Short mmCIF file of C-alpha atoms and ligand atoms in Angstrom, two decimals:
data_model
loop_
_atom_site.label_atom_id
_atom_site.label_comp_id
_atom_site.label_asym_id
_atom_site.label_seq_id
_atom_site.Cartn_x
_atom_site.Cartn_y
_atom_site.Cartn_z
CA MET A 117 81.73 44.71 2.60
CA ASP A 118 84.86 45.12 2.02
CA ALA A 119 85.25 48.42 0.17
CA PRO A 120 88.45 47.86 -1.75
CA ARG A 121 87.08 44.53 -3.13
CA ASN A 122 83.65 45.76 -3.59
CA ALA A 123 85.23 49.01 -5.76
CA ARG A 124 86.63 45.83 -7.81
CA GLY A 125 83.93 44.07 -8.14
CA ARG A 126 81.77 46.98 -9.11
CA ARG A 127 84.69 48.49 -11.89
CA GLU A 128 84.94 44.89 -13.57
CA ASP A 129 80.83 45.41 -13.58
CA ALA A 130 81.51 48.37 -15.29
CA LEU A 131 83.99 47.21 -17.58
CA ARG A 132 81.93 43.88 -18.23
CA ARG A 133 79.28 46.20 -19.27
CA ALA A 134 81.18 48.15 -21.86
CA GLY A 135 82.46 44.92 -23.21
CA LEU A 136 86.12 44.02 -21.86
CA LYS A 137 87.74 41.96 -19.52
CA PHE A 138 89.32 41.97 -16.07
CA LEU A 139 91.49 38.86 -16.35
CA GLY A 140 94.41 38.53 -13.33
CA GLY A 141 94.19 42.00 -12.84
CA ALA A 142 95.25 43.20 -16.34
CA LEU A 143 92.62 45.26 -18.60
CA VAL A 144 91.82 42.90 -21.90
CA GLY A 145 89.87 45.30 -24.45
CA ALA A 146 87.18 42.72 -26.42
CA GLY A 147 86.41 45.74 -28.80
CA LEU A 148 87.99 48.75 -30.29
CA ALA A 149 85.93 51.55 -28.26
CA LEU A 150 84.27 51.57 -25.20
CA MET A 151 80.92 51.77 -26.61
CA PRO A 152 77.75 50.52 -24.63
CA ALA A 153 76.09 48.27 -26.25
CA ALA A 154 72.83 49.14 -27.93
CA GLN A 155 69.75 49.55 -26.05
CA ALA A 156 71.10 48.43 -22.87
CA ALA A 157 70.10 49.34 -19.66
CA ALA A 158 70.75 52.19 -17.42
CA PRO A 159 74.07 51.78 -16.31
CA GLU A 160 74.28 51.39 -12.83
CA PRO A 161 74.85 54.95 -10.27
CA ALA A 162 78.02 55.76 -8.79
CA THR A 163 78.14 54.40 -5.73
CA GLU A 164 80.59 57.40 -3.91
CA GLN A 165 78.43 59.71 -1.54
CA PRO A 166 79.52 63.33 -0.79
CA LEU A 167 76.83 63.70 2.13
CA LEU A 168 77.61 60.56 4.17
CA ARG A 169 81.71 62.16 3.34
CA GLU A 170 80.73 64.92 5.23
CA LEU A 171 78.50 63.49 7.81
CA ALA A 172 81.84 61.29 8.61
CA THR A 173 83.15 64.22 9.97
CA ALA A 174 80.65 66.24 10.76
CA ALA A 175 79.59 65.41 14.74
CA SER A 176 80.94 68.44 17.39
CA ALA A 177 83.54 66.76 20.57
CA ALA A 178 82.79 69.76 22.14
CA GLU A 179 78.70 69.73 21.59
CA LEU A 180 78.97 66.38 22.80
CA ARG A 181 80.84 66.96 25.91
CA ALA A 182 78.40 69.95 26.76
CA THR A 183 75.65 67.91 26.22
CA VAL A 184 76.66 65.21 29.01
CA GLY A 185 78.00 67.71 31.01
CA LYS A 186 74.49 69.35 31.38
CA LEU A 187 72.32 66.01 31.97
CA VAL A 188 74.94 64.43 34.55
CA GLY A 189 74.39 68.54 36.34
CA PHE A 190 70.75 66.90 37.24
CA GLY A 191 72.03 64.73 39.86
CA THR A 192 70.08 62.04 39.12
CA ARG A 193 67.94 61.08 36.41
CA HIS A 194 66.55 58.01 37.66
CA THR A 195 62.83 57.42 36.55
CA LEU A 196 61.50 57.65 39.89
CA SER A 197 63.11 60.84 40.95
CA ASP A 198 61.94 64.55 41.15
CA THR A 199 60.17 66.06 38.44
CA ARG A 200 58.90 69.54 39.61
CA SER A 201 62.25 70.52 40.49
CA ASP A 202 63.97 72.78 37.26
CA THR A 203 67.94 71.96 38.76
CA ARG A 204 67.58 68.13 40.13
CA GLY A 205 65.65 65.04 38.22
CA ILE A 206 64.29 63.41 35.98
CA GLY A 207 61.98 66.04 35.24
CA ALA A 208 64.37 69.24 34.71
CA ALA A 209 66.46 66.05 32.17
CA ARG A 210 63.12 66.07 30.37
CA ARG A 211 62.27 69.81 29.55
CA TRP A 212 66.22 70.51 29.00
CA VAL A 213 65.87 67.98 26.52
CA GLN A 214 62.98 69.26 24.96
CA SER A 215 64.50 72.37 24.92
CA ARG A 216 67.53 71.31 22.62
CA PHE A 217 64.89 69.74 20.20
CA GLU A 218 63.07 73.45 19.73
CA ALA A 219 66.25 74.94 19.87
CA ILE A 220 67.21 72.95 17.27
CA SER A 221 64.23 73.10 15.08
CA LYS A 222 63.94 76.94 15.59
CA ASP A 223 67.66 76.67 13.61
CA CYS A 224 66.09 74.50 10.60
CA GLY A 225 62.79 76.59 10.20
CA GLY A 226 60.43 74.42 12.39
CA CYS A 227 62.10 71.53 10.74
CA LEU A 228 61.76 68.93 13.81
CA GLU A 229 58.26 67.91 15.29
CA ILE A 230 58.56 67.84 19.00
CA VAL A 231 56.46 64.53 20.64
CA THR A 232 56.76 62.97 24.10
CA PRO A 233 55.04 59.61 24.31
CA SER A 234 54.15 58.33 28.01
CA LYS A 235 52.66 56.17 29.98
CA VAL A 236 51.61 55.47 33.48
CA VAL A 237 53.28 52.55 34.28
CA THR A 238 53.72 50.47 37.43
CA GLY A 239 56.05 47.44 37.82
CA PRO A 240 59.36 45.03 40.01
CA ARG A 241 61.39 48.36 38.89
CA ILE A 242 58.35 51.32 39.63
CA PRO A 243 56.14 50.38 42.76
CA GLN A 244 54.02 53.85 42.66
CA PRO A 245 52.25 54.11 39.44
CA THR A 246 54.90 56.46 37.58
CA GLU A 247 54.64 58.41 34.56
CA VAL A 248 57.35 57.52 32.23
CA VAL A 249 58.31 59.97 29.47
CA ASP A 250 59.70 59.79 26.19
CA ILE A 251 61.22 62.98 24.31
CA VAL A 252 60.76 62.49 20.67
CA ALA A 253 61.72 65.06 17.45
CA ILE A 254 60.88 63.43 14.17
CA GLN A 255 62.56 64.83 11.06
CA ARG A 256 60.01 64.64 7.97
CA GLY A 257 61.22 63.03 5.69
CA SER A 258 61.30 64.92 2.03
CA ALA A 259 59.82 61.47 -0.57
CA ASP A 260 58.76 58.93 1.74
CA PRO A 261 57.76 60.28 4.69
CA ASN A 262 56.32 57.04 6.40
CA ARG A 263 59.36 55.13 6.06
CA VAL A 264 60.74 55.79 9.76
CA ILE A 265 64.53 55.38 10.90
CA LEU A 266 65.33 56.10 14.22
CA VAL A 267 68.06 56.43 16.64
CA THR A 268 67.61 56.45 20.54
CA GLY A 269 69.51 56.90 23.75
CA HIS A 270 67.92 56.21 27.25
CA LEU A 271 68.11 58.95 29.55
CA ASP A 272 67.34 57.91 32.90
CA SER A 273 70.17 56.77 35.22
CA ARG A 274 71.08 54.33 38.31
CA ALA A 275 73.33 54.08 40.69
CA SER A 276 73.95 50.83 43.15
CA ASP A 277 70.63 50.19 44.62
CA ILE A 278 67.87 50.46 41.60
CA MET A 279 65.57 51.87 43.25
CA ASP A 280 67.20 54.65 45.34
CA PHE A 281 65.64 57.52 43.06
CA THR A 282 67.54 60.28 45.14
CA ILE A 283 71.26 59.68 45.98
CA ASP A 284 73.18 60.58 42.83
CA ALA A 285 73.12 58.85 39.78
CA PRO A 286 75.73 60.81 37.06
CA GLY A 287 75.21 58.46 34.14
CA ALA A 288 77.51 60.38 32.10
CA ASN A 289 78.38 57.01 29.82
CA ASP A 290 75.03 55.09 30.69
CA ASP A 291 73.35 57.05 28.94
CA ALA A 292 73.85 60.65 28.94
CA SER A 293 76.41 59.29 26.18
CA GLY A 294 73.93 57.93 23.71
CA VAL A 295 71.45 61.06 24.27
CA ALA A 296 74.18 63.56 23.73
CA ALA A 297 74.72 61.28 20.57
CA VAL A 298 71.03 62.11 19.41
CA ILE A 299 71.10 65.39 19.73
CA GLU A 300 74.20 65.64 18.06
CA ALA A 301 72.92 63.74 15.61
CA ALA A 302 69.60 65.97 15.28
CA ARG A 303 71.31 69.43 15.24
CA VAL A 304 73.44 67.78 12.34
CA LEU A 305 71.09 66.09 10.23
CA SER A 306 68.43 68.85 10.82
CA ARG A 307 70.34 70.59 7.90
CA HIS A 308 69.93 67.98 5.14
CA LYS A 309 66.46 67.03 3.56
CA LEU A 310 66.92 63.43 3.61
CA ARG A 311 64.26 61.18 2.02
CA ALA A 312 62.87 58.72 4.84
CA THR A 313 61.86 60.19 8.09
CA ILE A 314 64.54 60.10 11.11
CA VAL A 315 62.89 59.58 14.54
CA TYR A 316 65.11 60.90 17.68
CA GLY A 317 64.41 59.91 21.04
CA ALA A 318 65.24 59.95 24.38
CA LEU A 319 63.90 57.81 26.18
CA SER A 320 63.13 56.63 29.74
CA GLY A 321 62.47 53.87 31.95
CA GLU A 322 64.95 51.48 30.50
CA GLU A 323 66.83 50.97 33.76
CA GLN A 324 63.53 50.01 35.34
CA GLY A 325 63.30 47.48 32.64
CA LEU A 326 62.97 49.16 28.43
CA VAL A 327 59.73 51.11 29.77
CA GLY A 328 60.94 54.02 27.38
CA GLY A 329 61.62 51.32 24.39
CA ARG A 330 57.97 49.79 24.94
CA ILE A 331 56.90 53.20 24.91
CA LEU A 332 58.39 54.78 21.56
CA ALA A 333 57.95 51.03 19.24
CA GLU A 334 54.00 51.09 20.61
CA PHE A 335 53.78 55.18 19.09
CA ALA A 336 55.65 54.13 15.97
CA ARG A 337 53.63 50.85 15.93
CA ALA A 338 50.44 53.28 16.66
CA GLN A 339 51.36 55.72 14.07
CA GLY A 340 51.32 53.45 11.66
CA TRP A 341 55.24 54.23 10.67
CA GLN A 342 56.88 51.97 8.53
CA VAL A 343 60.29 51.43 10.45
CA GLU A 344 63.07 50.14 9.42
CA ALA A 345 65.83 50.34 11.69
CA ASP A 346 66.03 51.83 15.84
CA LEU A 347 70.16 52.62 16.16
CA ASN A 348 69.89 52.64 19.40
CA ASN A 349 73.12 53.99 21.50
CA ASP A 350 74.07 52.53 24.96
CA ILE A 351 76.85 53.37 26.92
CA VAL A 352 79.05 54.52 23.86
CA GLY A 353 81.28 56.91 25.49
CA ASN A 354 84.48 55.07 27.43
CA SER A 355 87.43 54.23 25.31
CA ARG A 356 89.11 52.33 28.66
CA GLY A 357 88.17 48.92 29.20
CA GLN A 358 88.19 47.10 32.63
CA ASP A 359 90.32 44.57 30.62
CA GLY A 360 92.73 47.32 30.58
CA VAL A 361 92.55 47.44 26.71
CA HIS A 362 92.22 51.03 25.40
CA ASP A 363 90.60 50.96 22.07
CA ASN A 364 89.21 54.10 20.95
CA SER A 365 88.87 53.05 17.20
CA SER A 366 86.01 50.53 17.52
CA VAL A 367 82.27 50.12 18.36
CA ARG A 368 80.04 47.12 18.48
CA VAL A 369 77.22 46.66 16.95
CA PHE A 370 75.00 43.84 18.39
CA SER A 371 72.21 42.17 16.46
CA GLU A 372 69.78 39.56 16.96
CA GLY A 373 70.29 36.57 14.43
CA THR A 374 66.99 35.00 14.20
CA LYS A 375 63.90 37.29 14.96
CA ALA A 376 61.92 37.70 18.00
CA THR A 377 58.85 37.22 16.27
CA GLU A 378 59.25 33.92 14.29
CA THR A 379 56.78 31.76 14.08
CA ALA A 380 57.24 27.93 14.96
CA ALA A 381 56.08 27.72 11.14
CA GLN A 382 58.76 29.90 9.47
CA ALA A 383 61.42 28.39 12.19
CA ASN A 384 61.39 25.47 11.06
CA ARG A 385 62.01 26.41 7.51
CA ARG A 386 64.54 28.25 8.09
CA ARG A 387 66.56 25.81 10.25
CA TYR A 388 66.68 23.64 7.19
CA ASN A 389 67.42 26.20 4.49
CA GLY A 390 69.07 28.85 7.00
CA GLY A 391 68.47 32.27 7.46
CA GLU A 392 69.99 32.11 11.03
CA VAL A 393 72.44 34.58 10.61
CA ASP A 394 70.17 36.94 8.06
CA SER A 395 67.96 38.87 10.26
CA PRO A 396 67.13 42.28 8.54
CA SER A 397 68.67 43.50 12.33
CA ARG A 398 71.62 41.62 11.57
CA ASN A 399 72.18 43.01 7.81
CA ILE A 400 71.74 46.51 8.91
CA ALA A 401 74.70 45.80 11.41
CA ARG A 402 76.84 44.71 7.76
CA PHE A 403 75.11 48.01 6.10
CA MET A 404 76.86 49.88 9.24
CA ALA A 405 80.13 48.20 9.17
CA ALA A 406 80.59 48.63 5.51
CA LEU A 407 79.36 52.29 5.71
CA ALA A 408 82.53 52.44 8.06
CA GLU A 409 84.63 50.93 6.84
CA ARG A 410 84.22 53.29 3.02
CA TYR A 411 84.18 56.64 4.86
CA LEU A 412 84.85 56.18 8.85
CA THR A 413 88.48 56.96 9.31
CA ASN A 414 89.38 55.51 12.74
CA LEU A 415 86.40 53.58 13.69
CA ARG A 416 86.11 49.97 13.04
CA VAL A 417 82.26 48.24 13.35
CA LYS A 418 82.97 45.18 15.47
CA MET A 419 79.80 42.95 14.24
CA VAL A 420 78.63 40.52 17.46
CA TYR A 421 75.64 38.47 16.68
CA ARG A 422 73.92 38.24 19.55
CA THR A 423 70.98 40.49 20.53
CA ASP A 424 72.97 42.25 23.43
CA ARG A 425 75.79 42.17 25.99
CA TYR A 426 75.36 38.68 27.35
CA GLY A 427 72.48 37.99 29.78
CA ARG A 428 72.11 41.97 30.02
CA GLY A 429 69.55 43.85 27.36
CA GLY A 430 68.62 47.51 26.31
CA ASP A 431 65.90 49.47 24.76
CA GLN A 432 66.48 48.19 20.93
CA VAL A 433 64.98 44.31 22.56
CA ALA A 434 61.23 46.30 22.77
CA PHE A 435 61.51 47.40 18.66
CA LEU A 436 62.40 43.87 18.41
CA GLU A 437 59.58 42.40 20.23
CA LEU A 438 57.24 44.49 17.69
CA GLY A 439 58.83 42.84 14.77
CA PHE A 440 60.24 46.39 13.94
CA PRO A 441 64.37 45.39 13.43
CA ALA A 442 66.95 47.05 15.37
CA VAL A 443 70.49 47.11 16.60
CA ARG A 444 72.82 48.06 19.76
CA VAL A 445 75.86 50.28 19.31
CA THR A 446 78.30 50.14 22.47
CA GLU A 447 81.81 50.81 23.23
CA ALA A 448 84.50 48.11 22.49
CA HIS A 449 85.22 47.67 25.70
CA GLU A 450 83.29 48.63 29.20
CA ASP A 451 84.27 49.34 32.62
CA TYR A 452 82.23 47.86 35.11
CA THR A 453 83.30 49.54 37.77
CA ARG A 454 81.52 52.95 35.86
CA GLN A 455 77.80 51.27 35.40
CA HIS A 456 75.27 51.18 37.89
CA GLN A 457 77.37 52.21 40.91
CA ASP A 458 77.14 54.96 42.99
CA VAL A 459 80.16 57.09 42.99
CA ARG A 460 82.93 56.45 45.21
CA VAL A 461 86.32 55.59 46.07
CA GLU A 462 86.80 51.55 47.91
CA ASN A 463 89.94 50.33 48.14
CA GLY A 464 91.57 52.80 45.81
CA VAL A 465 89.01 52.01 42.87
CA ALA A 466 87.33 54.89 42.12
CA TYR A 467 83.74 53.84 41.10
CA GLY A 468 80.94 55.69 39.41
CA ASP A 469 79.81 56.81 35.87
CA THR A 470 81.07 60.10 35.65
CA ILE A 471 82.06 62.55 32.56
CA ALA A 472 85.31 61.98 33.47
CA PHE A 473 85.89 59.00 31.80
CA VAL A 474 83.54 59.66 28.53
CA ASP A 475 86.16 59.98 25.66
CA PHE A 476 84.52 62.81 23.46
CA ASP A 477 86.80 62.32 20.32
CA TYR A 478 85.50 58.90 21.03
CA LEU A 479 81.55 59.49 20.99
CA ALA A 480 82.08 62.02 18.09
CA ARG A 481 82.90 59.11 16.24
CA VAL A 482 80.53 56.79 17.56
CA THR A 483 77.77 59.36 16.62
CA GLN A 484 79.29 60.20 12.68
CA LEU A 485 79.02 56.34 12.67
CA ASN A 486 74.68 56.79 13.23
CA LEU A 487 74.63 59.84 11.11
CA VAL A 488 76.38 57.86 8.18
CA THR A 489 73.72 55.63 8.66
CA LEU A 490 71.16 57.42 9.05
CA ALA A 491 71.61 59.89 5.83
CA ALA A 492 72.52 56.30 3.73
CA MET A 493 69.44 54.63 4.65
CA ALA A 494 66.76 57.67 4.35
CA ASN A 495 68.50 58.38 1.12
CA ALA A 496 68.36 54.94 -0.47
CA PRO A 497 64.80 53.66 -1.70
CA ALA A 498 63.53 51.36 0.94
CA PRO A 499 64.91 47.72 1.57
CA PRO A 500 63.15 45.60 -1.33
CA LYS A 501 60.00 43.56 -0.29
CA GLY A 502 59.06 40.44 -1.40
CA VAL A 503 62.59 39.11 -2.07
CA ALA A 504 62.12 35.26 -2.99
CA ILE A 505 65.12 32.44 -4.45
CA GLU A 506 64.38 29.37 -6.31
CA GLY A 507 67.00 26.89 -8.22
CA ALA A 508 66.83 23.55 -6.55
CA VAL A 509 68.55 20.63 -8.14
CA THR A 510 70.00 22.90 -11.05
CA PRO A 511 73.02 24.36 -11.52
CA ASP A 512 71.78 28.30 -11.16
CA THR A 513 69.78 30.32 -9.06
CA THR A 514 67.15 32.86 -9.68
CA LEU A 515 66.15 35.88 -6.76
CA LYS A 516 62.96 37.92 -7.27
CA TRP A 517 61.60 40.57 -5.81
CA GLN A 518 59.43 43.52 -5.80
CA PRO A 519 60.48 46.75 -7.60
CA GLN A 520 61.00 49.27 -4.73
CA PRO A 521 58.89 52.60 -5.84
CA GLY A 522 62.50 55.07 -6.20
CA ALA A 523 64.65 52.26 -7.34
CA ALA A 524 67.00 52.59 -10.07
CA GLY A 525 68.04 49.57 -9.63
CA HIS A 526 68.17 46.51 -7.62
CA ARG A 527 71.67 44.56 -6.66
CA VAL A 528 71.89 40.85 -5.75
CA TRP A 529 74.23 39.92 -3.53
CA TRP A 530 76.19 36.59 -2.06
CA ARG A 531 78.42 35.43 0.33
CA ASP A 532 79.93 31.70 1.06
CA SER A 533 77.73 30.48 3.94
CA THR A 534 80.71 31.43 6.28
CA GLU A 535 81.35 34.17 5.66
CA PRO A 536 80.41 37.50 7.53
CA GLN A 537 80.21 40.19 4.53
CA TRP A 538 78.16 39.53 1.26
CA ARG A 539 81.37 39.79 -1.23
CA HIS A 540 79.66 39.20 -5.09
CA SER A 541 77.17 41.07 -6.44
CA ARG A 542 75.70 41.83 -10.16
CA TYR A 543 73.58 45.19 -10.78
CA VAL A 544 69.72 44.58 -11.96
CA ALA A 545 68.51 48.18 -13.63
CA ALA A 546 65.16 49.22 -13.15
CA ASP A 547 64.66 49.54 -17.12
CA ALA A 548 66.58 46.47 -17.64
CA PRO A 549 63.73 43.90 -19.62
CA ALA A 550 63.19 41.83 -16.12
CA PRO A 551 63.72 44.54 -13.70
CA ASP A 552 62.29 42.12 -10.69
CA ARG A 553 64.68 38.84 -11.48
CA LEU A 554 68.50 38.17 -11.64
CA THR A 555 69.30 34.76 -12.69
CA LEU A 556 72.91 33.59 -11.92
CA LYS A 557 74.06 31.18 -14.16
CA ASN A 558 76.11 28.82 -12.56
CA VAL A 559 76.10 29.43 -9.30
CA VAL A 560 74.60 27.13 -7.09
CA ILE A 561 71.73 27.30 -5.06
CA ASP A 562 72.96 25.26 -1.98
CA ASP A 563 76.41 26.63 -1.76
CA TRP A 564 75.10 30.16 -0.84
CA PHE A 565 74.07 33.21 0.99
CA PHE A 566 71.96 35.33 -1.03
CA GLY A 567 70.30 38.99 -0.71
CA VAL A 568 69.11 41.67 -2.67
CA SER A 569 69.44 45.56 -1.75
CA ALA A 570 67.71 48.66 -4.00
CA VAL A 571 69.71 51.70 -5.41
CA SER A 572 68.65 55.05 -5.86
CA ALA A 573 69.13 57.07 -8.72
CA ASP A 574 72.23 58.65 -7.29
CA GLY A 575 73.20 55.83 -6.30
CA TYR A 576 72.17 55.31 -2.39
CA GLU A 577 72.06 51.35 -1.90
CA SER A 578 69.31 50.33 0.89
CA PRO A 579 70.98 47.35 3.84
CA VAL A 580 70.83 44.09 1.69
CA VAL A 581 67.24 41.63 2.33
CA PHE A 582 67.87 37.79 2.77
CA PRO A 583 65.15 36.04 0.76
CA GLY A 584 61.47 34.89 2.73
CA ASP A 585 60.71 35.29 6.20
CA PRO A 586 64.08 35.07 8.09
CA GLY A 587 65.12 37.99 6.48
CA ALA A 588 62.27 40.28 5.42
CA PHE A 589 62.11 43.81 6.44
ZN1 ZN B 235 72.04 51.78 29.51
#
């Protein structure tokens, strides 16, 4: 969403309700007074959110630096590394993360529940049966505890040889940066009551085959959680790319275009009617881009229409495979001499993922994108269910939906089929004569992509849901 354009659109909507017209930038009065029509539905809530403004500057670079420094200090956090030492290896790192969550929980009167889902795993990169353990903190929602939004990073690290579990593997950026963002999100958001549940996950076994992502996704399914998103932060702290670009004001959000769980029949319908670029994960990426534009200073979301970087993966894939919406957040310009490399100097090039190359002001901004997104989703009503569309061979388009509990209204959005962001919208109040549908006169179904969001009484808006199977959350 383009904020200025949206703001203007909403102002026009408000003026229209008040009987005024906005023509060519000039206000034209249609009556004498700004009197609402008799028995009009409730007005659209104001959309500006003071909490999101606050969260947009709430992450601490110093806290993030302290966390990354502590994690790097464990020498290696390889999934197969020592688990008994208190100073080196994945076991010590796991216990330290757990102690951080416990300390944060203590500060908020026990608002976090800490769980450690685990599984004994063998696989191509895990030759001996090994217990892979995730460290997870749960902040239960005050109104809708079964609606869950996750934020994750991976605790494990690696060196040049994926099987070498003793050599130093600092993993400062990959992915102590992501874990630091997760812990900082817990520290900041635990001071606030949010309507839906936030789950903070420090995952293990990512480098050995997305093991920890799968463990947490299966845990979520077993709990019956209604997962609305996993924001997976992996490699989020470096602002100097190997391509020579120094960019500390953009971040990439990768999202799948069509669902990993799409059936052949769903794919056939989607190929004909569209939906290739409107999975729930993609609409979460759009939601993040719009929030960044509105609330964040010096951070732009570059949406990438791809599940992950070319030929590479991350823990969000484990969520997508179980049908849960998920995105990958990654720095805008990577430096491959820092990733998956033994710490060494070769031909004058310093290799290795050391803390010297983490930009903590940048990491704070990426963390703030997470904070704003998590709170915005948690306080909004659930994304609408049962979004359907009709209007073939007529000049009008009708959107229908199941009104969401806690929604003061819904907003129908549409955009040009080649446009990246939602552009036009109309609000339908929950006490309108037809609160579950809207017919857009002379808007032809063939020519646009449509969606519906849910809006709370205090103006929090959910991500937009594209109609039918391709877009359903
Ligand atoms: Zn990684």
